[in-house]
Amino acid sequence: MIESLVRKNILALKPYSCARDEFKGRAAHVFLDANESAYNAPYNRYPDPMQEKLKQSISVVKEVPVEKIFLGNGSDEAIDLVYRIFCEPRVDNVVAIEPTYGMYKVCADINDVEYRTVCLSDEYVMSAEALLQACDEHTKVIWICSPNNPTGNDMDRLELKKILTEFTGVVVVDEAYGDFSDLTPMRKYLGYFPRMIVLNTFSKAWASAGIRLGMAFASEEIISLFNKVKYPYNVNMLTQHAAQELLSQMLKLERWINDVRHERKNMLPCLMELPMVEKVYPSSANFVLVKVTDADAIYSYLVDKGIIVRNRSRVALCRNALRITIGSKEENNELLGALRSYGMKTM
Ligand code: PMP
């Protein structure tokens, strides 16, 4: 049962009940229950606290029932909620692969929860055994990002399955970049793993980082806990509308994803033949990690040309590595052009 993993204060919590939770009928036309203004429609009204219409649309696209969907202010909100629901500050701990997405640690630090790391191999391969070894009786959560940021590769499915079957706590599989991978999305296996939470986002393949909308898919029990702890109106009306609008154009989204995958394929050989590139790591994401001769110098050179990539040189196992997002064909060509001139300058 999931209850044994939940903080006692959260189990006992009586959540805030907002006006829009209490009255749900459609027949009413005079709303004097929420101290809203009568002016400036439609923004005078609070948004739907449970985002029901939007969840119905997402349910169709992602093939996950509405009751198993949580929507938040970016997936970063879901990451923070995982700590607040499951991890007792200064008592519990979490385990994560290293290197990985930085917010798992930031949220651990904010919530005063011990953050344990297990390094990937030099080729960025994950060991389930090593992750399980790092756990003790206070480990509540294991964080797995796949495709992983910043390395770009998929975590091995057999290793992931071992963690999901053997770990008795919550396993969060962050598939923010999953749409760019060939692997089956982990949300399809929710029924097999009742303690798995899968994160998706509108910020990457769905090209909507600006609207701040993240998704968590999990058992009904876990989703009820998210709903209990979240701010009442955590997804604003403008975001809900923009997301609905986007979901009515699924063909466009699929084209964007295909374009990124196509550009990624084209970029790899071009990057590999550059003199300053020592290695291009395989990527299932919308970025590639590239090991170069001198990341700091190349990063500064690109900044001078008005091109910003991410210097990951100071991250574990990423010495001299630049993380390069796949942009439009024009942007990618500009980057390659700049790198080619750098190559000539140093030859
Ligand atoms: N997970 C991963 C792996 C990410 O790289 C990011 C953002 N870079 C996020 C989650 C956060 O995404 P959102 O914009 O949905 O908060």
CSV table of C-alpha atoms and ligand atoms in Angstrom, one decimal:
chain,number,residue,atom,x,y,z
A,1,MET,CA,0.0,0.0,0.0
A,2,ILE,CA,1.2,3.5,-0.9
A,3,GLU,CA,0.1,4.9,2.5
A,4,SER,CA,3.1,3.4,4.3
A,5,LEU,CA,5.4,5.6,2.1
A,6,VAL,CA,3.5,8.8,2.7
A,7,ARG,CA,4.5,11.4,5.3
A,8,LYS,CA,2.1,11.2,8.3
A,9,ASN,CA,1.1,14.9,8.1
A,10,ILE,CA,0.2,14.5,4.5
A,11,LEU,CA,-2.0,11.4,5.2
A,12,ALA,CA,-3.7,13.4,8.0
A,13,LEU,CA,-4.0,16.6,5.9
A,14,LYS,CA,-7.5,18.0,5.3
A,15,PRO,CA,-7.0,19.8,2.0
A,16,TYR,CA,-8.2,23.3,1.3
A,17,SER,CA,-11.6,23.2,-0.4
A,18,CYS,CA,-12.0,26.1,-2.8
A,19,ALA,CA,-15.3,27.5,-4.1
A,20,ARG,CA,-14.9,25.9,-7.5
A,21,ASP,CA,-14.4,22.5,-5.7
A,22,GLU,CA,-17.6,22.9,-3.7
A,23,PHE,CA,-20.0,23.9,-6.5
A,24,LYS,CA,-19.7,22.0,-9.8
A,25,GLY,CA,-23.2,22.2,-11.2
A,26,ARG,CA,-23.7,23.8,-14.7
A,27,ALA,CA,-27.2,25.3,-14.3
A,28,ALA,CA,-26.2,28.3,-12.2
A,29,HIS,CA,-25.6,31.6,-13.8
A,30,VAL,CA,-24.9,33.9,-10.9
A,31,PHE,CA,-21.6,33.1,-9.2
A,32,LEU,CA,-21.2,35.0,-5.9
A,33,ASP,CA,-19.3,32.3,-4.1
A,34,ALA,CA,-15.6,33.0,-4.7
A,35,ASN,CA,-15.2,36.7,-4.1
A,36,GLU,CA,-14.3,37.2,-7.7
A,37,SER,CA,-14.9,40.5,-9.6
A,38,ALA,CA,-17.9,40.8,-11.9
A,39,TYR,CA,-15.7,42.6,-14.4
A,40,ASN,CA,-13.1,41.7,-17.0
A,41,ALA,CA,-14.5,38.3,-18.1
A,42,PRO,CA,-13.3,35.7,-18.6
A,43,TYR,CA,-10.2,36.4,-16.4
A,44,ASN,CA,-12.4,37.5,-13.5
A,45,ARG,CA,-13.1,33.8,-12.8
A,46,TYR,CA,-10.8,31.3,-11.1
A,47,PRO,CA,-9.7,28.5,-13.4
A,48,ASP,CA,-10.9,24.9,-13.1
A,49,PRO,CA,-8.8,23.6,-10.1
A,50,MET,CA,-8.8,20.1,-11.5
A,51,GLN,CA,-8.3,21.0,-15.2
A,52,GLU,CA,-10.9,18.5,-16.2
A,53,LYS,CA,-11.5,19.4,-19.8
A,54,LEU,CA,-7.8,19.6,-20.5
A,55,LYS,CA,-7.1,16.3,-18.7
A,56,GLN,CA,-9.8,14.7,-21.0
A,57,SER,CA,-7.9,15.9,-24.1
A,58,ILE,CA,-4.5,14.8,-22.6
A,59,SER,CA,-6.1,11.4,-21.7
A,60,VAL,CA,-7.0,10.8,-25.3
A,61,VAL,CA,-3.5,11.7,-26.7
A,62,LYS,CA,-1.5,10.0,-23.9
A,63,GLU,CA,-3.8,7.0,-23.5
A,64,VAL,CA,-3.9,7.4,-19.7
A,65,PRO,CA,-7.2,7.6,-17.8
A,66,VAL,CA,-8.1,11.1,-16.4
A,67,GLU,CA,-7.8,9.8,-12.8
A,68,LYS,CA,-4.2,8.9,-13.4
A,69,ILE,CA,-3.1,12.3,-14.6
A,70,PHE,CA,-1.8,15.3,-12.6
A,71,LEU,CA,-1.1,18.6,-14.2
A,72,GLY,CA,1.3,21.1,-12.7
A,73,ASN,CA,3.1,24.4,-13.2
A,74,GLY,CA,5.8,22.6,-15.3
A,75,SER,CA,7.0,19.2,-14.3
A,76,ASP,CA,9.1,21.0,-11.8
A,77,GLU,CA,6.0,21.3,-9.7
A,78,ALA,CA,5.5,17.6,-9.7
A,79,ILE,CA,9.2,17.0,-8.8
A,80,ASP,CA,8.7,19.3,-5.7
A,81,LEU,CA,5.4,17.6,-4.7
A,82,VAL,CA,7.1,14.2,-4.7
A,83,TYR,CA,9.4,15.4,-1.9
A,84,ARG,CA,6.6,17.1,0.0
A,85,ILE,CA,4.4,14.0,-0.1
A,86,PHE,CA,6.8,11.2,0.5
A,87,CYS,CA,10.0,12.6,2.2
A,88,GLU,CA,10.2,13.5,5.8
A,89,PRO,CA,12.8,16.3,6.1
A,90,ARG,CA,16.1,15.2,7.8
A,91,VAL,CA,14.8,11.6,8.1
A,92,ASP,CA,14.2,10.2,4.6
A,93,ASN,CA,16.5,10.2,1.6
A,94,VAL,CA,16.3,9.7,-2.2
A,95,VAL,CA,18.6,8.1,-4.7
A,96,ALA,CA,19.3,9.4,-8.2
A,97,ILE,CA,21.6,8.7,-11.1
A,98,GLU,CA,24.5,11.1,-11.7
A,99,PRO,CA,24.8,13.2,-13.8
A,100,THR,CA,21.1,14.0,-14.3
A,101,TYR,CA,18.6,16.9,-14.3
A,102,GLY,CA,19.5,19.4,-11.6
A,103,MET,CA,16.1,20.1,-10.1
A,104,TYR,CA,15.9,16.7,-8.3
A,105,LYS,CA,18.8,17.9,-6.1
A,106,VAL,CA,17.6,21.5,-5.7
A,107,CYS,CA,14.2,20.3,-4.6
A,108,ALA,CA,15.8,17.8,-2.2
A,109,ASP,CA,17.9,20.7,-0.7
A,110,ILE,CA,14.8,23.0,-0.4
A,111,ASN,CA,12.9,20.2,1.4
A,112,ASP,CA,15.9,19.3,3.5
A,113,VAL,CA,16.0,15.7,2.3
A,114,GLU,CA,19.2,13.8,1.8
A,115,TYR,CA,20.1,13.3,-1.9
A,116,ARG,CA,22.2,10.3,-2.7
A,117,THR,CA,23.8,9.8,-6.1
A,118,VAL,CA,25.1,6.8,-8.0
A,119,CYS,CA,27.3,7.6,-11.0
A,120,LEU,CA,26.6,6.2,-14.4
A,121,SER,CA,29.5,4.4,-16.1
A,122,ASP,CA,31.9,6.3,-18.4
A,123,GLU,CA,29.5,5.4,-21.3
A,124,TYR,CA,26.6,6.8,-19.2
A,125,VAL,CA,25.1,3.3,-18.5
A,126,MET,CA,22.9,2.9,-15.4
A,127,SER,CA,23.4,0.0,-12.9
A,128,ALA,CA,20.2,-1.0,-11.1
A,129,GLU,CA,22.3,-3.0,-8.6
A,130,ALA,CA,24.3,0.0,-7.7
A,131,LEU,CA,21.2,2.2,-7.3
A,132,LEU,CA,19.5,-0.5,-5.1
A,133,GLN,CA,22.7,-0.8,-3.0
A,134,ALA,CA,22.6,2.9,-2.3
A,135,CYS,CA,19.1,2.6,-0.7
A,136,ASP,CA,18.4,2.0,3.0
A,137,GLU,CA,15.1,1.8,5.0
A,138,HIS,CA,14.7,5.6,4.7
A,139,THR,CA,14.9,5.7,0.9
A,140,LYS,CA,11.6,6.8,-0.4
A,141,VAL,CA,12.3,7.7,-4.0
A,142,ILE,CA,14.6,6.7,-6.9
A,143,TRP,CA,14.9,9.3,-9.7
A,144,ILE,CA,15.5,8.0,-13.2
A,145,CYS,CA,15.6,10.4,-16.1
A,146,SER,CA,15.3,8.7,-19.5
A,147,PRO,CA,16.3,10.0,-22.0
A,148,ASN,CA,18.7,11.5,-19.5
A,149,ASN,CA,19.6,15.1,-19.2
A,150,PRO,CA,22.4,16.0,-19.9
A,151,THR,CA,23.7,12.8,-21.4
A,152,GLY,CA,20.9,12.3,-23.9
A,153,ASN,CA,20.8,8.5,-23.8
A,154,ASP,CA,17.9,6.2,-22.9
A,155,MET,CA,18.5,4.3,-19.6
A,156,ASP,CA,18.5,0.6,-20.2
A,157,ARG,CA,15.0,-0.9,-19.9
A,158,LEU,CA,16.0,-4.2,-18.2
A,159,GLU,CA,17.9,-2.2,-15.5
A,160,LEU,CA,14.9,0.1,-15.1
A,161,LYS,CA,12.6,-3.0,-14.8
A,162,LYS,CA,14.8,-4.4,-12.1
A,163,ILE,CA,14.5,-1.2,-10.1
A,164,LEU,CA,10.8,-1.1,-10.6
A,165,THR,CA,10.3,-4.6,-9.4
A,166,GLU,CA,12.9,-4.7,-6.5
A,167,PHE,CA,12.6,-1.2,-5.0
A,168,THR,CA,9.8,-0.9,-2.4
A,169,GLY,CA,9.5,2.9,-2.6
A,170,VAL,CA,8.5,5.3,-5.3
A,171,VAL,CA,10.3,5.3,-8.7
A,172,VAL,CA,10.0,8.5,-10.7
A,173,VAL,CA,10.7,8.0,-14.4
A,174,ASP,CA,11.2,11.5,-16.0
A,175,GLU,CA,10.4,11.2,-19.7
A,176,ALA,CA,10.6,14.9,-20.4
A,177,TYR,CA,12.4,13.9,-23.6
A,178,GLY,CA,10.6,10.7,-24.3
A,179,ASP,CA,8.9,11.9,-27.5
A,180,PHE,CA,12.3,12.0,-29.2
A,181,SER,CA,13.2,8.4,-28.2
A,182,ASP,CA,12.3,5.1,-30.1
A,183,LEU,CA,11.4,3.3,-26.8
A,184,THR,CA,7.8,2.7,-25.7
A,185,PRO,CA,6.7,5.4,-23.2
A,186,MET,CA,6.8,4.1,-19.6
A,187,ARG,CA,3.3,5.4,-19.0
A,188,LYS,CA,2.1,2.4,-21.0
A,189,TYR,CA,3.3,0.2,-18.1
A,190,LEU,CA,1.6,2.1,-15.3
A,191,GLY,CA,-0.7,-1.0,-14.6
A,192,TYR,CA,2.4,-3.2,-13.9
A,193,PHE,CA,4.2,-0.8,-11.5
A,194,PRO,CA,1.8,0.8,-9.0
A,195,ARG,CA,4.6,2.8,-7.3
A,196,MET,CA,5.9,4.3,-10.6
A,197,ILE,CA,5.4,8.0,-11.4
A,198,VAL,CA,6.1,9.0,-15.0
A,199,LEU,CA,6.8,12.7,-15.8
A,200,ASN,CA,6.0,14.3,-19.2
A,201,THR,CA,6.0,18.0,-20.1
A,202,PHE,CA,4.7,20.5,-22.6
A,203,SER,CA,8.1,22.2,-22.6
A,204,LYS,CA,10.1,20.0,-25.0
A,205,ALA,CA,8.5,18.1,-28.0
A,206,TRP,CA,5.3,20.0,-27.5
A,207,ALA,CA,7.2,23.2,-27.9
A,208,SER,CA,5.4,25.1,-25.1
A,209,ALA,CA,8.0,25.9,-22.4
A,210,GLY,CA,6.4,29.3,-22.0
A,211,ILE,CA,3.0,28.2,-20.8
A,212,ARG,CA,4.5,26.1,-17.9
A,213,LEU,CA,2.6,22.8,-18.0
A,214,GLY,CA,3.9,19.5,-16.8
A,215,MET,CA,2.2,16.1,-16.5
A,216,ALA,CA,2.6,13.3,-14.0
A,217,PHE,CA,1.1,9.8,-14.7
A,218,ALA,CA,0.6,7.4,-11.8
A,219,SER,CA,-1.9,5.3,-9.9
A,220,GLU,CA,-5.1,6.9,-8.8
A,221,GLU,CA,-3.9,6.8,-5.2
A,222,ILE,CA,-0.7,8.7,-6.0
A,223,ILE,CA,-2.5,11.2,-8.1
A,224,SER,CA,-5.0,11.9,-5.3
A,225,LEU,CA,-2.0,12.7,-3.0
A,226,PHE,CA,-0.7,15.2,-5.6
A,227,ASN,CA,-4.2,16.8,-5.8
A,228,LYS,CA,-4.4,17.0,-2.0
A,229,VAL,CA,-1.1,18.8,-1.7
A,230,LYS,CA,-1.0,21.1,-4.8
A,231,TYR,CA,-2.1,24.8,-4.7
A,232,PRO,CA,-5.8,25.0,-5.4
A,233,TYR,CA,-5.5,26.8,-8.8
A,234,ASN,CA,-2.0,25.6,-9.8
A,235,VAL,CA,-2.6,25.8,-13.6
A,236,ASN,CA,-3.9,29.1,-14.7
A,237,MET,CA,-6.7,29.7,-17.2
A,238,LEU,CA,-4.4,31.1,-20.0
A,239,THR,CA,-2.3,27.9,-19.8
A,240,GLN,CA,-5.3,25.6,-19.9
A,241,HIS,CA,-6.6,27.4,-23.0
A,242,ALA,CA,-3.3,27.4,-24.8
A,243,ALA,CA,-2.8,23.7,-24.1
A,244,GLN,CA,-6.2,22.8,-25.4
A,245,GLU,CA,-5.5,24.8,-28.5
A,246,LEU,CA,-2.2,23.0,-29.0
A,247,LEU,CA,-3.8,19.6,-28.6
A,248,SER,CA,-6.2,20.3,-31.4
A,249,GLN,CA,-3.2,20.4,-33.7
A,250,MET,CA,-1.6,17.0,-33.1
A,251,LEU,CA,-0.5,16.7,-36.7
A,252,LYS,CA,1.6,19.9,-36.3
A,253,LEU,CA,3.2,18.5,-33.1
A,254,GLU,CA,4.1,15.2,-34.8
A,255,ARG,CA,5.7,17.2,-37.7
A,256,TRP,CA,7.8,19.2,-35.2
A,257,ILE,CA,9.0,16.0,-33.5
A,258,ASN,CA,9.9,14.4,-36.8
A,259,ASP,CA,11.8,17.5,-37.8
A,260,VAL,CA,13.8,17.5,-34.6
A,261,ARG,CA,14.7,13.8,-35.0
A,262,HIS,CA,15.6,14.4,-38.7
A,263,GLU,CA,17.8,17.4,-37.8
A,264,ARG,CA,19.5,15.4,-34.9
A,265,LYS,CA,20.3,12.7,-37.4
A,266,ASN,CA,21.9,15.2,-39.8
A,267,MET,CA,23.8,17.0,-37.1
A,268,LEU,CA,25.6,14.0,-35.8
A,269,PRO,CA,28.0,13.3,-38.7
A,270,CYS,CA,28.6,17.1,-39.2
A,271,LEU,CA,29.6,17.5,-35.5
A,272,MET,CA,31.8,14.3,-35.6
A,273,GLU,CA,34.0,15.6,-38.4
A,274,LEU,CA,34.9,18.9,-36.7
A,275,PRO,CA,38.5,18.9,-35.5
A,276,MET,CA,37.7,20.1,-32.0
A,277,VAL,CA,35.1,17.4,-31.4
A,278,GLU,CA,36.4,14.3,-29.6
A,279,LYS,CA,33.1,12.4,-29.2
A,280,VAL,CA,29.4,12.8,-29.9
A,281,TYR,CA,27.4,10.8,-27.5
A,282,PRO,CA,24.3,8.9,-28.9
A,283,SER,CA,21.1,10.9,-28.2
A,284,SER,CA,17.5,10.0,-27.9
A,285,ALA,CA,16.6,13.6,-26.9
A,286,ASN,CA,16.4,17.0,-28.6
A,287,PHE,CA,20.0,17.7,-27.7
A,288,VAL,CA,23.4,16.1,-28.1
A,289,LEU,CA,26.2,16.0,-25.6
A,290,VAL,CA,29.5,16.6,-27.3
A,291,LYS,CA,33.0,16.1,-25.9
A,292,VAL,CA,35.3,18.8,-27.2
A,293,THR,CA,39.0,19.7,-26.8
A,294,ASP,CA,38.4,22.8,-24.7
A,295,ALA,CA,34.7,23.4,-23.6
A,296,ASP,CA,35.3,26.7,-21.9
A,297,ALA,CA,37.1,28.2,-24.8
A,298,ILE,CA,34.6,27.0,-27.4
A,299,TYR,CA,31.7,28.1,-25.2
A,300,SER,CA,33.1,31.6,-25.0
A,301,TYR,CA,33.9,31.7,-28.7
A,302,LEU,CA,30.3,30.8,-29.5
A,303,VAL,CA,28.9,33.4,-27.0
A,304,ASP,CA,30.9,36.0,-28.9
A,305,LYS,CA,29.1,34.9,-32.1
A,306,GLY,CA,25.8,35.2,-30.3
A,307,ILE,CA,25.3,31.4,-30.1
A,308,ILE,CA,24.5,30.0,-26.7
A,309,VAL,CA,25.0,26.3,-25.9
A,310,ARG,CA,25.2,24.7,-22.4
A,311,ASN,CA,28.7,24.2,-21.0
A,312,ARG,CA,28.4,21.0,-18.8
A,313,SER,CA,32.1,20.8,-18.2
A,314,ARG,CA,31.8,21.0,-14.4
A,315,VAL,CA,29.1,18.3,-14.2
A,316,ALA,CA,30.2,14.8,-13.1
A,317,LEU,CA,31.5,12.6,-16.0
A,318,CYS,CA,31.0,15.5,-18.4
A,319,ARG,CA,34.5,17.1,-18.5
A,320,ASN,CA,34.8,19.2,-21.6
A,321,ALA,CA,31.3,18.5,-22.7
A,322,LEU,CA,28.9,20.9,-24.3
A,323,ARG,CA,25.2,20.2,-24.4
A,324,ILE,CA,23.8,21.4,-27.7
A,325,THR,CA,20.1,21.7,-28.3
A,326,ILE,CA,18.8,20.7,-31.8
A,327,GLY,CA,17.4,23.9,-33.2
A,328,SER,CA,15.9,24.8,-36.6
A,329,LYS,CA,17.9,23.9,-39.7
A,330,GLU,CA,19.0,27.5,-40.0
A,331,GLU,CA,20.1,27.7,-36.3
A,332,ASN,CA,22.0,24.4,-36.6
A,333,ASN,CA,23.7,25.5,-39.8
A,334,GLU,CA,24.8,28.7,-38.1
A,335,LEU,CA,26.3,26.7,-35.2
A,336,LEU,CA,28.1,24.3,-37.5
A,337,GLY,CA,29.4,27.3,-39.6
A,338,ALA,CA,30.8,28.9,-36.4
A,339,LEU,CA,32.4,25.7,-35.2
A,340,ARG,CA,34.0,25.1,-38.6
A,341,SER,CA,35.6,28.6,-38.5
A,342,TYR,CA,36.8,27.9,-35.0
A,343,GLY,CA,38.4,24.7,-36.3
A,344,MET,CA,40.2,26.6,-39.0
A,345,LYS,CA,41.4,29.2,-36.5
A,346,THR,CA,43.1,26.6,-34.4
A,347,MET,CA,44.6,24.5,-37.1
B,1,PMP,N1,12.7,17.1,-16.5
B,1,PMP,C1,13.8,17.2,-17.3
B,1,PMP,C2,14.7,16.0,-17.5
B,1,PMP,C3,14.2,18.4,-17.8
B,1,PMP,O1,15.3,18.5,-18.5
B,1,PMP,C4,13.4,19.6,-17.5
B,1,PMP,C5,13.7,20.9,-18.0
B,1,PMP,N2,14.8,21.2,-18.7
B,1,PMP,C6,12.3,19.4,-16.7
B,1,PMP,C7,12.0,18.1,-16.2
B,1,PMP,C8,11.4,20.5,-16.3
B,1,PMP,O2,10.4,20.7,-17.3
B,1,PMP,P1,9.2,21.7,-17.1
B,1,PMP,O3,9.5,22.8,-18.1
B,1,PMP,O4,8.0,20.9,-17.4
B,1,PMP,O5,9.2,22.2,-15.7
